[in-house]
Amino acid sequence: MQEIGRALYPDNVALTAALILHCLGENSGYNYSVLLEKNAESLIRVGSDEALEHAVKGRNHSQDTRATRLSSIYTPGGIIEALTGLTRFSRHHRRHLANPDGKPAAVASRLYVEHTADPAAAKVLDNQRPHSAWRGSPDFDAHWDDSAGPRADVPLRFGALRLVAEARALGEGLKGDVHGHSERTKVHYTSHVLPDYLLNKLATAAQNDFHDEAIARFKPLTQATEGPAAELAAVPAEQLMDVEVGVCTSKGNDPQTPERRCALGIVACFTCPNGYRTADHIPGLLAAVEFTKIVERNDPTEWEDGEASHLRFYAEGSLKKFRSRVVENVRRTTDLRPHILTVTGLYMELRHG
């Protein structure tokens, strides 16, 4: 009965052996947290002996897939396929587990989960359980090379297993892959085989290369040769005036009557042919949106009859023209209060002429 139970519900020793094979198979080099993310849906078959293995990098939850074979338990795909079958009863035992929001609990479909009599007590293997299995089970002795010394004196280190897998991948001419990294960066990621002085030299050279490429792609406004950027670059600096939500190329004068000061209002800057917006005006545009929210909350009459709603429409439309990542970086790192005060002053002064 005990042997039947071990067959139906793989114990800690079997799961630990699977973790070792999963890390070394096809030189995958998965780290421990990535292995623990594997579940019954991590494998997508694309042939009789081929599949795509879905992986989630636990630290930042980045996702990728890699090709694998199903022909052997010494491949990641073979391990997942075997564990999917071996854990069928234990996963069925905890199939009803759910999160507070009603969605199925992640542990319900995970593969590296030790079976418990109480399904609610089941959890993904922690850092200690594989070490306990490695130290206490004689099952590993039959596969141990005695020339390396007594197995009991050698701890189980998944970091070391990963280094072995990556070293083998390097020996194959970088045919292997490092989970979560591009072809360009995996060379540096696996550079543990290099002496420190050479690693530092190559890492510095790589950083300088990234910097030089970024600088080469950047073109200052003054070097623009076409489009609105070129039009703005052609205007003499003394003719420019910053109006927080944009820059006026007529130095604040009326677009139709250049000898008179403009009294069209801040909203007109978005439709005026002399108005331009650059990334420098993202704080002002964000401040304009916040200012209109203040008006909407505190002055219903101005919101209904004034130009605040129009200002929000144009400001939000302009922000969408910039990369969302740039806008969010500005929003996160900029104190908008002085910009809101400036927009408020411009709105009140120019709003009434």
Coordinates of C-alpha atoms in Angstrom, one line a residue:
M1 CA 0.0 0.0 0.0
Q2 CA 2.9 2.3 0.8
E3 CA 4.4 1.7 -2.7
I4 CA 1.0 2.3 -4.3
G5 CA 0.7 5.6 -2.4
R6 CA 4.2 6.7 -3.6
A7 CA 3.2 6.0 -7.2
L8 CA -0.1 7.9 -6.9
Y9 CA 1.3 10.8 -4.9
P10 CA 5.0 11.5 -5.7
D11 CA 6.8 12.3 -2.5
N12 CA 9.5 14.9 -1.8
V13 CA 12.3 12.6 -3.0
A14 CA 10.6 12.2 -6.4
L15 CA 10.0 15.9 -6.8
T16 CA 13.5 16.7 -5.8
A17 CA 14.9 14.3 -8.4
A18 CA 12.6 15.9 -11.0
L19 CA 13.9 19.4 -10.1
I20 CA 17.5 18.2 -10.6
L21 CA 16.7 16.7 -14.0
H22 CA 14.6 19.7 -15.0
C23 CA 17.5 22.1 -14.4
L24 CA 20.1 20.0 -16.2
G25 CA 17.9 18.7 -19.0
E26 CA 18.9 20.1 -22.4
N27 CA 21.1 22.5 -20.4
S28 CA 18.0 24.6 -19.5
G29 CA 19.7 26.2 -16.5
Y30 CA 16.4 27.2 -14.9
N31 CA 16.7 28.7 -11.5
Y32 CA 14.7 27.3 -8.6
S33 CA 12.0 30.0 -8.6
V34 CA 11.3 29.4 -12.3
L35 CA 11.0 25.6 -11.8
L36 CA 8.5 26.1 -9.0
E37 CA 6.3 28.1 -11.3
K38 CA 5.7 25.1 -13.6
N39 CA 2.1 23.9 -13.8
A40 CA 0.0 21.4 -15.7
E41 CA -0.4 23.9 -18.6
S42 CA 3.3 24.8 -19.0
L43 CA 3.7 22.5 -22.0
I44 CA 2.3 23.2 -25.5
R45 CA 2.6 20.2 -27.9
V46 CA 3.7 21.1 -31.4
G47 CA 4.5 17.6 -32.6
S48 CA 4.7 13.9 -31.5
D49 CA 8.0 14.5 -29.7
E50 CA 8.3 18.3 -29.7
A51 CA 6.7 21.0 -27.5
L52 CA 7.0 24.5 -26.3
E53 CA 7.7 25.0 -22.6
H54 CA 6.1 28.1 -21.0
A55 CA 8.2 29.6 -18.3
V56 CA 7.7 32.5 -15.9
K57 CA 10.7 34.3 -14.3
G58 CA 9.6 34.5 -10.7
R59 CA 11.4 37.7 -9.8
N60 CA 9.8 40.0 -12.3
H61 CA 7.2 37.7 -13.8
S62 CA 8.6 38.1 -17.3
Q63 CA 7.4 35.2 -19.6
D64 CA 8.9 33.3 -22.4
T65 CA 8.8 29.9 -24.2
R66 CA 11.5 27.6 -25.3
A67 CA 11.5 24.5 -27.5
T68 CA 11.9 21.1 -25.9
R69 CA 11.6 17.4 -26.6
L70 CA 9.2 14.9 -25.0
S71 CA 11.2 11.8 -25.9
S72 CA 13.0 11.4 -22.5
I73 CA 12.6 12.3 -18.9
Y74 CA 16.1 13.9 -19.2
T75 CA 14.5 16.8 -21.1
P76 CA 12.4 19.6 -19.5
G77 CA 9.5 18.7 -21.7
G78 CA 9.7 15.0 -20.7
I79 CA 9.9 15.9 -17.0
I80 CA 6.8 18.2 -17.2
E81 CA 4.9 15.5 -19.2
A82 CA 5.8 12.9 -16.6
L83 CA 5.0 15.1 -13.6
T84 CA 1.7 16.1 -15.2
G85 CA 0.7 12.4 -15.1
L86 CA 2.3 11.5 -11.7
T87 CA 0.6 14.5 -9.9
R88 CA -2.8 13.9 -11.4
F89 CA -4.3 12.5 -8.2
S90 CA -2.7 15.1 -5.9
R91 CA -3.8 18.0 -8.2
H92 CA -7.3 16.5 -8.3
H93 CA -7.2 16.4 -4.5
R94 CA -6.7 20.2 -4.3
R95 CA -8.7 21.2 -7.4
H96 CA -11.3 23.1 -5.3
L97 CA -8.8 25.5 -3.7
A98 CA -9.5 29.1 -4.5
N99 CA -8.2 32.6 -3.7
P100 CA -10.3 35.1 -1.7
D101 CA -11.4 36.6 -5.1
G102 CA -12.8 33.2 -6.1
K103 CA -10.2 32.5 -8.8
P104 CA -8.4 29.1 -8.6
A105 CA -5.4 29.1 -6.3
A106 CA -2.1 28.8 -8.1
V107 CA -1.1 25.8 -6.0
A108 CA -4.0 23.8 -7.4
S109 CA -2.3 23.3 -10.8
R110 CA 1.4 23.5 -9.8
L111 CA 3.6 20.4 -10.3
Y112 CA 6.2 20.9 -7.6
V113 CA 3.8 20.6 -4.7
E114 CA 4.2 18.0 -2.0
H115 CA 1.0 16.1 -1.3
T116 CA -0.8 16.6 2.1
A117 CA -3.8 14.9 3.6
D118 CA -5.4 18.4 4.1
P119 CA -5.6 20.0 0.6
A120 CA -5.6 23.5 2.2
A121 CA -2.2 22.8 3.7
A122 CA -0.6 22.0 0.4
K123 CA 2.1 24.4 -0.8
V124 CA 4.8 24.7 -3.4
L125 CA 8.1 23.3 -2.2
D126 CA 10.0 25.7 0.0
N127 CA 13.8 26.0 0.1
Q128 CA 14.3 23.4 2.8
R129 CA 12.3 20.4 1.6
P130 CA 14.5 19.4 -1.4
H131 CA 17.6 19.7 0.9
S132 CA 15.8 17.4 3.4
A133 CA 15.1 14.8 0.7
W134 CA 18.7 15.0 -0.6
R135 CA 20.2 14.5 2.8
G136 CA 17.8 11.8 4.1
S137 CA 17.0 9.6 1.1
P138 CA 19.3 6.7 0.0
D139 CA 17.6 6.7 -3.4
F140 CA 20.2 9.2 -4.7
D141 CA 23.1 6.9 -3.7
A142 CA 22.7 4.6 -6.7
H143 CA 23.4 7.6 -9.0
W144 CA 26.2 9.1 -7.1
D145 CA 29.9 9.1 -8.3
D146 CA 31.9 8.0 -5.2
S147 CA 35.0 9.7 -6.6
A148 CA 33.4 13.0 -5.7
G149 CA 33.4 12.0 -2.0
P150 CA 30.6 10.9 0.3
R151 CA 27.3 12.2 -1.0
A152 CA 26.2 13.2 2.5
D153 CA 29.1 15.7 2.6
V154 CA 27.9 17.4 -0.6
P155 CA 24.9 19.8 -0.2
L156 CA 22.3 20.2 -2.9
R157 CA 22.7 23.6 -4.5
F158 CA 20.4 24.5 -7.4
G159 CA 22.6 27.6 -8.1
A160 CA 25.5 25.2 -8.7
L161 CA 23.3 23.0 -10.9
R162 CA 22.4 26.0 -13.0
L163 CA 26.0 27.0 -13.4
V164 CA 26.8 23.4 -14.6
A165 CA 23.9 23.7 -17.2
E166 CA 25.1 27.1 -18.4
A167 CA 28.7 25.9 -18.7
R168 CA 27.5 23.0 -20.8
A169 CA 25.5 25.4 -23.0
L170 CA 28.7 27.5 -23.4
G171 CA 30.5 24.4 -24.4
E172 CA 28.0 23.8 -27.2
G173 CA 28.7 27.2 -28.7
L174 CA 25.9 29.1 -27.0
K175 CA 23.3 26.9 -28.6
G176 CA 21.7 26.8 -25.2
D177 CA 19.5 29.5 -23.8
V178 CA 19.3 31.5 -20.5
H179 CA 15.8 32.0 -19.3
G180 CA 14.5 35.5 -19.6
H181 CA 17.4 37.0 -21.6
S182 CA 17.9 37.9 -25.2
E183 CA 20.5 36.5 -27.5
R184 CA 22.6 39.6 -27.0
T185 CA 22.6 39.7 -23.2
K186 CA 22.8 35.9 -22.4
V187 CA 26.5 36.0 -23.4
H188 CA 27.2 38.3 -20.5
Y189 CA 24.8 36.6 -18.2
T190 CA 26.7 33.3 -18.5
S191 CA 30.1 35.0 -18.1
H192 CA 30.7 33.4 -14.8
V193 CA 33.3 31.3 -16.5
L194 CA 35.5 34.4 -17.1
P195 CA 38.1 35.8 -14.8
D196 CA 36.8 38.9 -12.9
Y197 CA 39.2 41.3 -14.7
L198 CA 38.0 40.1 -18.1
L199 CA 34.3 40.1 -17.0
N200 CA 34.6 43.7 -15.8
K201 CA 36.3 44.8 -19.0
L202 CA 33.6 43.2 -21.2
A203 CA 30.8 44.4 -19.0
T204 CA 32.1 47.9 -19.1
A205 CA 32.5 47.7 -22.9
A206 CA 28.9 46.4 -23.2
Q207 CA 27.6 49.3 -21.1
N208 CA 29.5 51.8 -23.1
D209 CA 28.2 50.3 -26.3
F210 CA 24.6 50.5 -25.1
H211 CA 25.2 54.2 -24.1
D212 CA 26.8 55.1 -27.5
E213 CA 24.0 53.5 -29.4
A214 CA 21.4 55.3 -27.4
I215 CA 23.2 58.6 -28.0
A216 CA 23.5 57.9 -31.7
R217 CA 19.8 57.4 -32.0
F218 CA 18.9 60.6 -30.2
K219 CA 18.5 63.7 -32.4
P220 CA 18.3 67.1 -30.8
L221 CA 15.4 69.4 -31.8
T222 CA 17.9 71.8 -33.4
Q223 CA 19.0 69.1 -35.8
A224 CA 15.5 68.2 -37.1
T225 CA 15.2 68.5 -40.9
E226 CA 11.5 67.8 -41.4
G227 CA 8.1 67.9 -39.8
P228 CA 6.9 70.1 -36.9
A229 CA 10.2 69.7 -35.1
A230 CA 12.0 71.3 -38.1
E231 CA 9.5 74.1 -38.1
L232 CA 10.1 74.8 -34.4
A233 CA 13.9 74.5 -34.8
A234 CA 13.8 77.2 -37.5
V235 CA 12.3 79.8 -35.2
P236 CA 14.8 82.2 -33.5
A237 CA 15.2 81.5 -29.8
E238 CA 14.2 85.1 -29.0
Q239 CA 10.8 84.5 -30.6
L240 CA 9.9 81.6 -28.3
M241 CA 7.9 81.8 -25.2
D242 CA 7.0 78.9 -22.9
V243 CA 3.4 78.8 -21.9
E244 CA 3.6 75.7 -19.7
V245 CA 1.4 73.5 -21.9
G246 CA 3.4 74.4 -25.0
V247 CA 5.8 76.8 -26.6
C248 CA 4.6 79.9 -28.5
T249 CA 6.7 80.8 -31.6
S250 CA 5.3 84.4 -31.7
K251 CA 6.5 85.2 -28.2
G252 CA 3.0 85.5 -26.9
N253 CA 1.6 87.8 -29.6
D254 CA -1.7 87.3 -31.4
P255 CA -1.3 84.9 -34.4
Q256 CA -3.4 87.2 -36.7
T257 CA -2.1 90.6 -35.4
P258 CA 1.6 90.1 -34.4
E259 CA 1.9 93.6 -32.9
R260 CA -0.7 92.9 -30.2
R261 CA -0.5 90.5 -27.2
C262 CA -2.5 87.3 -27.5
A263 CA -5.7 87.2 -25.5
L264 CA -7.2 84.0 -27.0
G265 CA -6.6 82.0 -23.8
I266 CA -4.5 79.0 -22.9
V267 CA -6.9 76.5 -24.6
A268 CA -6.2 78.2 -28.0
C269 CA -2.5 77.3 -27.7
F270 CA -3.5 73.7 -28.7
T271 CA -5.1 74.8 -32.0
C272 CA -2.9 77.9 -32.8
P273 CA -0.4 77.4 -35.7
N274 CA 2.2 79.1 -33.5
G275 CA 1.8 76.5 -30.7
Y276 CA 4.1 73.5 -30.3
R277 CA 4.5 70.8 -27.6
T278 CA 7.6 68.9 -26.8
A279 CA 8.5 66.4 -24.1
D280 CA 9.6 69.3 -21.9
H281 CA 5.9 70.2 -21.6
I282 CA 4.7 66.9 -20.2
P283 CA 4.7 68.3 -16.6
G284 CA 2.6 71.2 -17.8
L285 CA 0.2 69.0 -19.6
L286 CA -0.2 66.7 -16.6
A287 CA -0.7 69.8 -14.4
A288 CA -3.4 71.1 -16.8
V289 CA -5.3 67.8 -16.4
E290 CA -5.0 68.0 -12.6
F291 CA -6.1 71.7 -12.6
T292 CA -9.2 70.8 -14.6
K293 CA -10.1 68.1 -12.0
I294 CA -9.9 70.8 -9.3
V295 CA -12.2 73.0 -11.3
E296 CA -14.6 70.1 -11.8
R297 CA -14.7 69.3 -8.1
N298 CA -15.0 72.9 -6.8
D299 CA -16.5 75.1 -9.4
P300 CA -19.4 73.5 -11.3
T301 CA -20.3 76.7 -13.0
E302 CA -16.8 77.2 -14.4
W303 CA -16.7 73.6 -15.4
E304 CA -20.0 73.8 -17.3
D305 CA -19.6 77.3 -18.8
G306 CA -15.9 77.9 -18.9
E307 CA -13.0 76.4 -20.9
A308 CA -11.7 73.9 -18.3
S309 CA -13.4 70.9 -19.9
H310 CA -11.9 71.9 -23.3
L311 CA -8.4 72.3 -21.6
R312 CA -8.6 68.8 -20.3
F313 CA -9.7 67.4 -23.7
Y314 CA -6.7 68.9 -25.4
A315 CA -4.2 68.2 -22.6
E316 CA -5.1 64.5 -22.5
G317 CA -5.1 64.3 -26.2
S318 CA -1.6 65.8 -26.3
L319 CA -0.3 63.4 -23.6
K320 CA -1.3 60.5 -25.8
K321 CA 1.1 61.6 -28.5
F322 CA 4.0 60.8 -26.1
R323 CA 5.2 57.4 -25.1
S324 CA 3.2 56.2 -22.1
R325 CA 6.4 55.1 -20.4
V326 CA 7.8 58.6 -20.6
V327 CA 4.6 60.2 -19.4
E328 CA 4.4 57.8 -16.4
N329 CA 8.1 58.5 -15.5
V330 CA 7.4 62.2 -15.5
R331 CA 4.2 61.7 -13.4
R332 CA 6.1 59.6 -10.9
T333 CA 9.2 61.8 -10.5
T334 CA 7.9 65.3 -10.9
D335 CA 6.3 67.6 -8.3
L336 CA 3.3 68.9 -10.2
R337 CA 2.3 71.6 -7.7
P338 CA 4.3 74.5 -9.1
H339 CA 3.1 73.5 -12.6
I340 CA -0.5 73.5 -11.5
L341 CA -0.1 77.0 -10.0
T342 CA 1.4 78.2 -13.3
V343 CA -1.4 76.7 -15.3
T344 CA -4.0 78.2 -12.9
G345 CA -2.5 81.6 -13.4
L346 CA -2.4 81.3 -17.1
Y347 CA -6.0 80.0 -17.3
M348 CA -7.3 82.8 -15.0
E349 CA -5.4 85.7 -16.7
L350 CA -5.9 84.6 -20.3
R351 CA -9.3 83.1 -19.7
H352 CA -10.7 86.6 -19.1
G353 CA -8.5 88.4 -21.6

